[in-house]
Tab-separated table of C-alpha atoms in Angstrom:
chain	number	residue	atom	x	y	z
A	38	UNK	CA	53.630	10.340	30.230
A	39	UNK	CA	53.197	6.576	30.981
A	40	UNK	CA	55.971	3.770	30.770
A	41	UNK	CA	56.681	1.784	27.417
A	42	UNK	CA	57.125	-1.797	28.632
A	43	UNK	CA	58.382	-3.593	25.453
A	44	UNK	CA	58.469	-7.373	25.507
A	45	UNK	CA	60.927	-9.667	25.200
A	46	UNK	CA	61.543	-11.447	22.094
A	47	UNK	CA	62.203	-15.366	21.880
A	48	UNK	CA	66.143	-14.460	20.567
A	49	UNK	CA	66.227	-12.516	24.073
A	50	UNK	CA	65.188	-15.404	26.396
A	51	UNK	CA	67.774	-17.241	24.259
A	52	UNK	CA	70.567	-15.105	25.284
A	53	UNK	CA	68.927	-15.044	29.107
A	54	UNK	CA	69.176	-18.712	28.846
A	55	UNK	CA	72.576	-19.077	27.551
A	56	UNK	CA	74.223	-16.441	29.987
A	57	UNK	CA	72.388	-17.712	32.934
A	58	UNK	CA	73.574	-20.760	32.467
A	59	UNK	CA	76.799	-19.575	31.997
A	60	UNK	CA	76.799	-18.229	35.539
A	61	UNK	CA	76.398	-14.447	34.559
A	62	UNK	CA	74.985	-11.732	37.067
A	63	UNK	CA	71.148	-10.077	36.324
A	64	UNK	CA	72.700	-6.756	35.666
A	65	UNK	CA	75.986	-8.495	33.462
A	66	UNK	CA	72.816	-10.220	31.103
A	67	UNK	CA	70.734	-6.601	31.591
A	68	UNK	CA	73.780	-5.341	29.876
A	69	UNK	CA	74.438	-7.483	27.032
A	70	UNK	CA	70.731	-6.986	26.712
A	71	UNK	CA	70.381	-3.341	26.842
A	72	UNK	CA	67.728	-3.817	29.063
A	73	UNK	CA	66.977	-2.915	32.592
A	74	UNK	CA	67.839	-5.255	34.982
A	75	UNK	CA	64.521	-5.069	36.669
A	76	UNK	CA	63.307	-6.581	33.309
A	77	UNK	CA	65.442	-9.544	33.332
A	78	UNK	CA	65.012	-10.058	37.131
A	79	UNK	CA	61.101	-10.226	36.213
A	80	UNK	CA	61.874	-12.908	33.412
A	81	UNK	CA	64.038	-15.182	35.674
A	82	UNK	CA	61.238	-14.965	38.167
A	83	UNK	CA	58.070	-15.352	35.923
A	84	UNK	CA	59.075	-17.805	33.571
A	85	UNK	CA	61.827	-20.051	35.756
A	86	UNK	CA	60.401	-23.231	35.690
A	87	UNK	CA	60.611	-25.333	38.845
A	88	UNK	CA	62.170	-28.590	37.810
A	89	UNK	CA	64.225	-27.551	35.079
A	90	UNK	CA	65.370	-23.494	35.623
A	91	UNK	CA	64.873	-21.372	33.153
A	92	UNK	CA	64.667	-22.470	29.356
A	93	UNK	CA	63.707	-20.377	26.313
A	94	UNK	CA	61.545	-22.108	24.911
A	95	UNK	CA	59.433	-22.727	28.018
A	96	UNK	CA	59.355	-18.914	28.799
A	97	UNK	CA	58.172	-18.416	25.586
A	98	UNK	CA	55.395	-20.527	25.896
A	99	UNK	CA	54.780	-19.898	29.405
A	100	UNK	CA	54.468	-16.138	28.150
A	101	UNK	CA	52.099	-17.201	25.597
A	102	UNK	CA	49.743	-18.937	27.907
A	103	UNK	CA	49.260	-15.862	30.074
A	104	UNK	CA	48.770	-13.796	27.210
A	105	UNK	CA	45.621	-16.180	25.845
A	106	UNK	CA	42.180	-15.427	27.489
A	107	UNK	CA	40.506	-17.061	25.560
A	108	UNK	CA	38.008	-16.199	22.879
A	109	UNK	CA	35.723	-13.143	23.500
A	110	UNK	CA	32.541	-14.346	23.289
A	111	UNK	CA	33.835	-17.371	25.225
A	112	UNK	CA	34.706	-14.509	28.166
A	113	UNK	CA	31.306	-12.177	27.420
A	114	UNK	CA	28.341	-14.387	28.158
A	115	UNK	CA	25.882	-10.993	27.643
A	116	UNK	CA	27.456	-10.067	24.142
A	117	UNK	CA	27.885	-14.231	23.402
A	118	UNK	CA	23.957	-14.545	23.864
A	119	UNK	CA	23.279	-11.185	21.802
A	120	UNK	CA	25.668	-12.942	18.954
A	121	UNK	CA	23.643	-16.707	19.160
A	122	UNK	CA	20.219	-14.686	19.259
A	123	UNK	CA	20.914	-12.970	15.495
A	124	UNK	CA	22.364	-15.900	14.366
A	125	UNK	CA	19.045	-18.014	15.418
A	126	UNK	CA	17.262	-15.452	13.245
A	127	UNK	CA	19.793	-16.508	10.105
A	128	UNK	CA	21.753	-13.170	10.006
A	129	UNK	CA	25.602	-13.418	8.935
A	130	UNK	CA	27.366	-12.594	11.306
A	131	UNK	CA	28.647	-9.529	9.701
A	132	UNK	CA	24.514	-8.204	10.077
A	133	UNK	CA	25.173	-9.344	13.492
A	134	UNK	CA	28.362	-7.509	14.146
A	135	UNK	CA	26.339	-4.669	12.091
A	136	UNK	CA	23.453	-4.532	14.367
A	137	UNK	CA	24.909	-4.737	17.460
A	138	UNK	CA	27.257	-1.928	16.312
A	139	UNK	CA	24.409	0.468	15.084
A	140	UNK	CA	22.420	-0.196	18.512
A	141	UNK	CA	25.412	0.291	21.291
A	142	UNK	CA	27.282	3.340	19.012
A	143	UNK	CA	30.589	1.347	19.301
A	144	UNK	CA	32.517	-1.889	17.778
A	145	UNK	CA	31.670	-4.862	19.979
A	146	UNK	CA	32.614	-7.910	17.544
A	147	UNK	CA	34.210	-8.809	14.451
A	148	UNK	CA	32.842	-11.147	11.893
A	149	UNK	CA	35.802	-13.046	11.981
A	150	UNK	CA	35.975	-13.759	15.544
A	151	UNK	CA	32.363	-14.988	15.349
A	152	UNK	CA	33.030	-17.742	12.450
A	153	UNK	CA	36.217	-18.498	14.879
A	154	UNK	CA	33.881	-18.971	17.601
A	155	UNK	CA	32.032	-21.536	16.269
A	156	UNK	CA	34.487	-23.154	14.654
A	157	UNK	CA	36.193	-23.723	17.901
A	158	UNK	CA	32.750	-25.337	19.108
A	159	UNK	CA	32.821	-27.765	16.378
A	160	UNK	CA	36.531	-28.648	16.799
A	161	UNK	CA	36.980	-29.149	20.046
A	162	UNK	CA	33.066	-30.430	20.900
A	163	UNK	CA	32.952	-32.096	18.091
A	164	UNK	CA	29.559	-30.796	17.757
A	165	UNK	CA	28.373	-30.206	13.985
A	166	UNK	CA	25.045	-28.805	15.095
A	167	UNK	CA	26.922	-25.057	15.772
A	168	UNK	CA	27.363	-24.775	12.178
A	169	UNK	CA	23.710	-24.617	11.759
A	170	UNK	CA	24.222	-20.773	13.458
A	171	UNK	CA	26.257	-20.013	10.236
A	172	UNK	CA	23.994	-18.594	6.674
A	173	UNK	CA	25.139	-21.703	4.965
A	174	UNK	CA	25.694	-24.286	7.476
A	175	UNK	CA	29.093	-25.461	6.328
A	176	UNK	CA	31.478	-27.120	9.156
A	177	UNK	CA	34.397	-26.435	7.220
A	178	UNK	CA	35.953	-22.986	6.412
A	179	UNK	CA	38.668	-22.028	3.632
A	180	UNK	CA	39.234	-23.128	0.612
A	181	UNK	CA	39.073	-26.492	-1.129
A	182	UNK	CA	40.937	-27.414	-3.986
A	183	UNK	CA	39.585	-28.551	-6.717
A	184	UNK	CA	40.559	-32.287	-7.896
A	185	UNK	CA	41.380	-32.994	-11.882
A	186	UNK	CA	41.136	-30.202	-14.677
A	187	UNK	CA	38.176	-27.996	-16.393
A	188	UNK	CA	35.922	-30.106	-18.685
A	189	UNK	CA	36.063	-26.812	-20.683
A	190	UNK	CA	38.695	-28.911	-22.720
A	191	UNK	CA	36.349	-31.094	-24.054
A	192	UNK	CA	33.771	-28.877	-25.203
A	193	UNK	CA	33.431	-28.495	-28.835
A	194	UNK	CA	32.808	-25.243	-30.840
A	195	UNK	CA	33.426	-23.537	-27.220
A	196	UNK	CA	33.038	-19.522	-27.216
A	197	UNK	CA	34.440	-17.877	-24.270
A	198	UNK	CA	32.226	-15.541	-22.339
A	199	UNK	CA	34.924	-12.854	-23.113
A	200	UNK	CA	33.497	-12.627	-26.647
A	201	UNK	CA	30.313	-12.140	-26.008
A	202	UNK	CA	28.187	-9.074	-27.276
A	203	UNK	CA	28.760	-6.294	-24.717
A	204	UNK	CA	24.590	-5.181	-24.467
A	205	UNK	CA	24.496	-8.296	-22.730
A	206	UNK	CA	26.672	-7.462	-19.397
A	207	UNK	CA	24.368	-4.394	-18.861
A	208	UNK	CA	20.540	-6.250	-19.813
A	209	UNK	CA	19.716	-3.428	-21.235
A	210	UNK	CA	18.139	-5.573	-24.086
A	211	UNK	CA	15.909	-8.582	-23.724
A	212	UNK	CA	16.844	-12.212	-25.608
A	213	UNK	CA	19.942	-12.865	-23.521
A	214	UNK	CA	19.853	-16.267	-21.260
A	215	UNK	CA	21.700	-18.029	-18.788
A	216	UNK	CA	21.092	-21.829	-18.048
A	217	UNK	CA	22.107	-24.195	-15.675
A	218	UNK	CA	21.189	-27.779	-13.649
A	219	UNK	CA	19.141	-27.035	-10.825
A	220	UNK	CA	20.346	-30.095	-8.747
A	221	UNK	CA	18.835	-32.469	-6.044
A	222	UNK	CA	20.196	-34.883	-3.553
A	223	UNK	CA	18.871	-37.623	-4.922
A	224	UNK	CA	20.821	-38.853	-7.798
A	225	UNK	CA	19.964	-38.201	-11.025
A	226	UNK	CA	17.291	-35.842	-9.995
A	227	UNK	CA	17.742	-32.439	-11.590
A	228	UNK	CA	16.226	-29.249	-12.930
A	229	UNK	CA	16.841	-27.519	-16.325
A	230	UNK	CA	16.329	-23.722	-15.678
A	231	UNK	CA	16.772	-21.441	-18.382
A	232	UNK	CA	16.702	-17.397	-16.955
A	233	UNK	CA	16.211	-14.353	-18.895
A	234	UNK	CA	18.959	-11.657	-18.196
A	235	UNK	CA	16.866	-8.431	-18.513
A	236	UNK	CA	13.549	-9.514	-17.548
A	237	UNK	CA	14.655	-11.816	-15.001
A	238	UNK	CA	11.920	-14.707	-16.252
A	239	UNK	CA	12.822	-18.036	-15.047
A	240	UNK	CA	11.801	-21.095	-17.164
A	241	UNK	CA	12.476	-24.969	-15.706
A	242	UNK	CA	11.412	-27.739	-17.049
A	243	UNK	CA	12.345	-31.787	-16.210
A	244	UNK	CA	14.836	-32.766	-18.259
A	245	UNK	CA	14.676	-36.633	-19.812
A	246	UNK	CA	18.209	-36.870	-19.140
A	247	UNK	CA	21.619	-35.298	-17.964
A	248	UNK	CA	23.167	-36.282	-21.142
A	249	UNK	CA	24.396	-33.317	-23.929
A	250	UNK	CA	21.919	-34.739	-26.536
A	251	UNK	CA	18.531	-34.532	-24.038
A	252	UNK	CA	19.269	-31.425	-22.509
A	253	UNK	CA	19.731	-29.166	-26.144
A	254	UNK	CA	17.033	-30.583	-27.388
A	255	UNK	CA	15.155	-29.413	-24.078
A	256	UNK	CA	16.596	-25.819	-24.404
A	257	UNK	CA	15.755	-25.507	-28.219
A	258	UNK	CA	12.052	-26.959	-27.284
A	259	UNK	CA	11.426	-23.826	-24.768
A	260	UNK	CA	13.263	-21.250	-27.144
A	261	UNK	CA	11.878	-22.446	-30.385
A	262	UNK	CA	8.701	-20.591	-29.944
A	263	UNK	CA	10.152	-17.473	-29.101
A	264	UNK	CA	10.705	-14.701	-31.610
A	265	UNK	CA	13.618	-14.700	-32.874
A	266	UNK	CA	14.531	-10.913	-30.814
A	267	UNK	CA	13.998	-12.775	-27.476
A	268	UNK	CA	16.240	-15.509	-28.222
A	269	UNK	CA	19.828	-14.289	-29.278
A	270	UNK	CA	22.238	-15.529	-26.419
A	271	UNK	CA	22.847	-18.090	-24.313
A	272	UNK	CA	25.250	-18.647	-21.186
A	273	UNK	CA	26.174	-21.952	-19.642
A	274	UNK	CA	29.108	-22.892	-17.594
A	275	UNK	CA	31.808	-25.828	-18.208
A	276	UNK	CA	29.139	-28.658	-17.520
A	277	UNK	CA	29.506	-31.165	-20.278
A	278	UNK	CA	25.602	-31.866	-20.321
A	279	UNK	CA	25.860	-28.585	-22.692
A	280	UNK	CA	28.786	-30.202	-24.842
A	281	UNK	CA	26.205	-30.269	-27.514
A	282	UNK	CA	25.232	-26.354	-27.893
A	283	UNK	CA	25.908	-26.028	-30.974
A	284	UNK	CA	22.792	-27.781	-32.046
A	285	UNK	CA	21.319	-24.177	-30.827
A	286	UNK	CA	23.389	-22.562	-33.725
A	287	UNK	CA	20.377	-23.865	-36.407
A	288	UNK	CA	17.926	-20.943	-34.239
A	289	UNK	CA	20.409	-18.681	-34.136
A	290	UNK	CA	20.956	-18.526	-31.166
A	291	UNK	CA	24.769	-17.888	-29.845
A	292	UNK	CA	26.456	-19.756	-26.898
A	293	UNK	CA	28.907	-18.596	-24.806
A	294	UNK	CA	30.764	-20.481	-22.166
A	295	UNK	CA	31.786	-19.085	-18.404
A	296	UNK	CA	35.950	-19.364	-17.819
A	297	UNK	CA	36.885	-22.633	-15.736
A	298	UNK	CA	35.416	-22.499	-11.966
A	299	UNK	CA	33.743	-19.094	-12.282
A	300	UNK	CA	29.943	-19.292	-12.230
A	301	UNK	CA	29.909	-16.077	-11.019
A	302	UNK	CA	29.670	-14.450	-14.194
A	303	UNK	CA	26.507	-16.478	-14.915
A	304	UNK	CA	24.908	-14.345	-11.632
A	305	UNK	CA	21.524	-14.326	-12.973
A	306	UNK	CA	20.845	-18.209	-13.082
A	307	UNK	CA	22.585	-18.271	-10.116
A	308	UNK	CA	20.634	-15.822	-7.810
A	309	UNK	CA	17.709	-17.459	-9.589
A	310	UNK	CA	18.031	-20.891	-8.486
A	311	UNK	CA	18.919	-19.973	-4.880
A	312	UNK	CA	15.942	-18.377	-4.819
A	313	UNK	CA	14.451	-21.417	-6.166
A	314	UNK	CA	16.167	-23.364	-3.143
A	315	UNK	CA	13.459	-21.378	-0.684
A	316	UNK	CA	10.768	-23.225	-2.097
A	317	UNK	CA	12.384	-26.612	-3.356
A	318	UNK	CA	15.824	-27.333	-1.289
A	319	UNK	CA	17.971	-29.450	-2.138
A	320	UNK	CA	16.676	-32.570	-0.264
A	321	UNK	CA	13.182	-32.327	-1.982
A	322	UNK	CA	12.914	-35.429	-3.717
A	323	UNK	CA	11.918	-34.386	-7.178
A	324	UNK	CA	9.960	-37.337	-8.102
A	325	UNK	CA	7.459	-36.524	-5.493
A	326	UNK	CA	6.024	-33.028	-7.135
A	327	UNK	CA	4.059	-33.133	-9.572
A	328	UNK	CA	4.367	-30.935	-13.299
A	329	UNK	CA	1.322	-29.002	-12.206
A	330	UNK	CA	3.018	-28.420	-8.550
A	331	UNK	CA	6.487	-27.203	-10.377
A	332	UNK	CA	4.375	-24.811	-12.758
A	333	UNK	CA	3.114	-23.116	-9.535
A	334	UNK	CA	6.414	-22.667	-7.666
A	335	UNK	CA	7.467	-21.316	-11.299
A	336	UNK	CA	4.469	-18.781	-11.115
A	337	UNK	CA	5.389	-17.749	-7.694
A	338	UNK	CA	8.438	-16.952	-8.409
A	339	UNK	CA	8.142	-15.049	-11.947
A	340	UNK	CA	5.038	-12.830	-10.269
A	341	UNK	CA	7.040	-11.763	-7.271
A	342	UNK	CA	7.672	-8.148	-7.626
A	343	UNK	CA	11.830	-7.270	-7.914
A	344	UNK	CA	13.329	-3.813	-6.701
A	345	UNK	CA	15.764	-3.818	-9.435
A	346	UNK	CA	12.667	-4.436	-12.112
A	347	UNK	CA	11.001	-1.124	-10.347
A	348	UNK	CA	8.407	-3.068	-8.274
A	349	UNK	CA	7.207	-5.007	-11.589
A	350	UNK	CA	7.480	-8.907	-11.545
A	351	UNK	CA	9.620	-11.020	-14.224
A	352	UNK	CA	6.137	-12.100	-15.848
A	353	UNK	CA	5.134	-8.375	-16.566
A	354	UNK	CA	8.326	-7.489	-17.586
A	355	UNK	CA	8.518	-10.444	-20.280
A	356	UNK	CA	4.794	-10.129	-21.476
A	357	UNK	CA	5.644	-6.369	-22.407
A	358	UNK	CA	8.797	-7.096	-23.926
A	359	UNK	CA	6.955	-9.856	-25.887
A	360	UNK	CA	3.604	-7.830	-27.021
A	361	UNK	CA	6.564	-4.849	-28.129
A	362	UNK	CA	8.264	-7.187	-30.606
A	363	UNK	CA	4.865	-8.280	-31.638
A	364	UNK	CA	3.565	-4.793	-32.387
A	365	UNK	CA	6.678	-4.189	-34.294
A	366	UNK	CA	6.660	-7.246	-36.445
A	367	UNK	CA	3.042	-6.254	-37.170
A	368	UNK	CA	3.307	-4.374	-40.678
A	369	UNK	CA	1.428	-1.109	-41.309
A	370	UNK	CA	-1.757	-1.399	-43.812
A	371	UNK	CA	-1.624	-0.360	-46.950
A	372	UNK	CA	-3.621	2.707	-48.145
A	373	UNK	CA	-5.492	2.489	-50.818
């Protein structure tokens, strides 16, 4: 059985310090210590600075700095150009770490030292062009607080999510929406999508305005035509450009609002719109597509098959639900 070497602890060196300077013997501080006094003559030797003898606080830090080899894939140029090459493809780095785990049969990498890796780059390079390894590009990690309070305040008639129907969390029926801004750089440039919870349909349409007024009179002109089955819900979040959704309440349609700085539970519009971002990123300058170019990207996306719809597209999905409340509504004839 090997030896335990256990190190020494700052409050240690302090007492090394202290009765060194006091004139004390090795094995008289080994003592007080508890320690061997091969450990102590190790310190004094090791960590005894030159100039001014041996301090704690230096030997600390001296201790430190042999300790620190840097960062691992600053050490490993084989596994560092493995790392940069599924990174270049846009994996995460956790499908990095993943991969190169499932190919070698061991642990090579942890996500976290891999976001620490390039966030060292940009710090101390100064270089902003390694965040463009990372999924979302972003040169900053952790969190950011949030300045002022919740425009949920100054929402009228505002219905929490928490009271909505519970059918809707699961989609197992149709009429249930989410909508949100699909926004641009450009100022003023936005999107109005409205998306369908259980078929998945995606509607967007340019809005004539951010302001409240505009934007429900937007939403009630795409819902309008619906039947009145396929237009009971809708979901926004704490934006006051839908501080007027009550004006929804004359379809009867109800509104529901997300809690403060949780768009999460809005997922749908969400995922939508990101997949949106694929075709039209942020930097498109709206003005520059035209209605008829819009409609297409709409197309593409609502006859794109989805595993979770079985393989069927949001289109097909919609279109049945539709011609199935159509059928329904139509009455039987009359015999005779």
């Amino acid at each position: 059985m090997g030896k335990h070497y256990e190190q020494l602890s700052s409050e240690e060196r302090a007492i090394i310090a202290d009765l060194r300077s006091k004139g004390r013997s090795i094995r008289q501080i080994a003592a007080a210590l508890d320690r061997p006094a091969s450990t102590v003559s190790r310190e004094l030797k090791r960590n005894r600075g030159r100039q001014i003898g041996y301090r704690a606080a230096y030997a600390q830090q001296q201790t430190r700095a042999r300790r620190w080899r840097g960062s691992r894939l600053e050490r490993d140029a084989h596994l560092r150009r493995q790392v940069l090459e599924g990174l270049r493809k846009g994996w995460s780095p956790e499908q990095v770490c993943g991969r190169l785990e499932r190919q070698s049969g061991r642990h090579l990498i942890s996500p976290e030292s891999i976001y620490r890796f390039i966030q060292a780059q940009i710090t101390r390079r100064q270089d902003y062009s390694w965040r463009h390894y990372l999924p979302r590009a972003k040169s900053k990690r952790g969190f950011r607080g949030r300045k002022g309070g919740s425009s949920a305040l100054h929402i009228q008639a505002r219905v929490s999510i928490e009271e909505r129907p519970p059918d809707v969390e699961d989609r197992s029926s149709p009429g249930h929406w989410e909508a949100d801004l699909m926004m641009f750089a450009r100022y003023g440039q936005a999107l109005l999508t409205l998306h369908e919870r259980s078929s998945r349909l995606l509607l967007a349409v340019r809005p004539h305005g951010k302001q409240a007024a505009p934007i429900a009179a937007t939403i009630a002109g795409l819902l309008e035509p619906l039947p009145a089955t396929l237009r009971q819900t809708i979901t926004f979040d704490n934006g006051t450009e839908f501080a007027r959704h009550y004006e929804l309440h004359r379809l009867h349609i109800q509104t529901f609002f997300c809690d403060p700085h949780a768009p999460w539970q809005k997922g749908g519009i969400e995922n939508a719109i990101g997949r949106m971002r694929r075709r039209i990123p942020r930097k498109t300058d709206l003005a520059a597509l035209t209605s008829r170019q819009i409609s297409g990207l709409l197309r593409a996306y609502n006859n794109t098959p989805r595993k979770c719809l079985d393989w069927r597209s949001p289109a097909e999905l919609f279109w049945q639900q539709l011609l199935h409340l159509e059928c329904e509504s139509t009455s039987p004839l009359s015999r005779g």
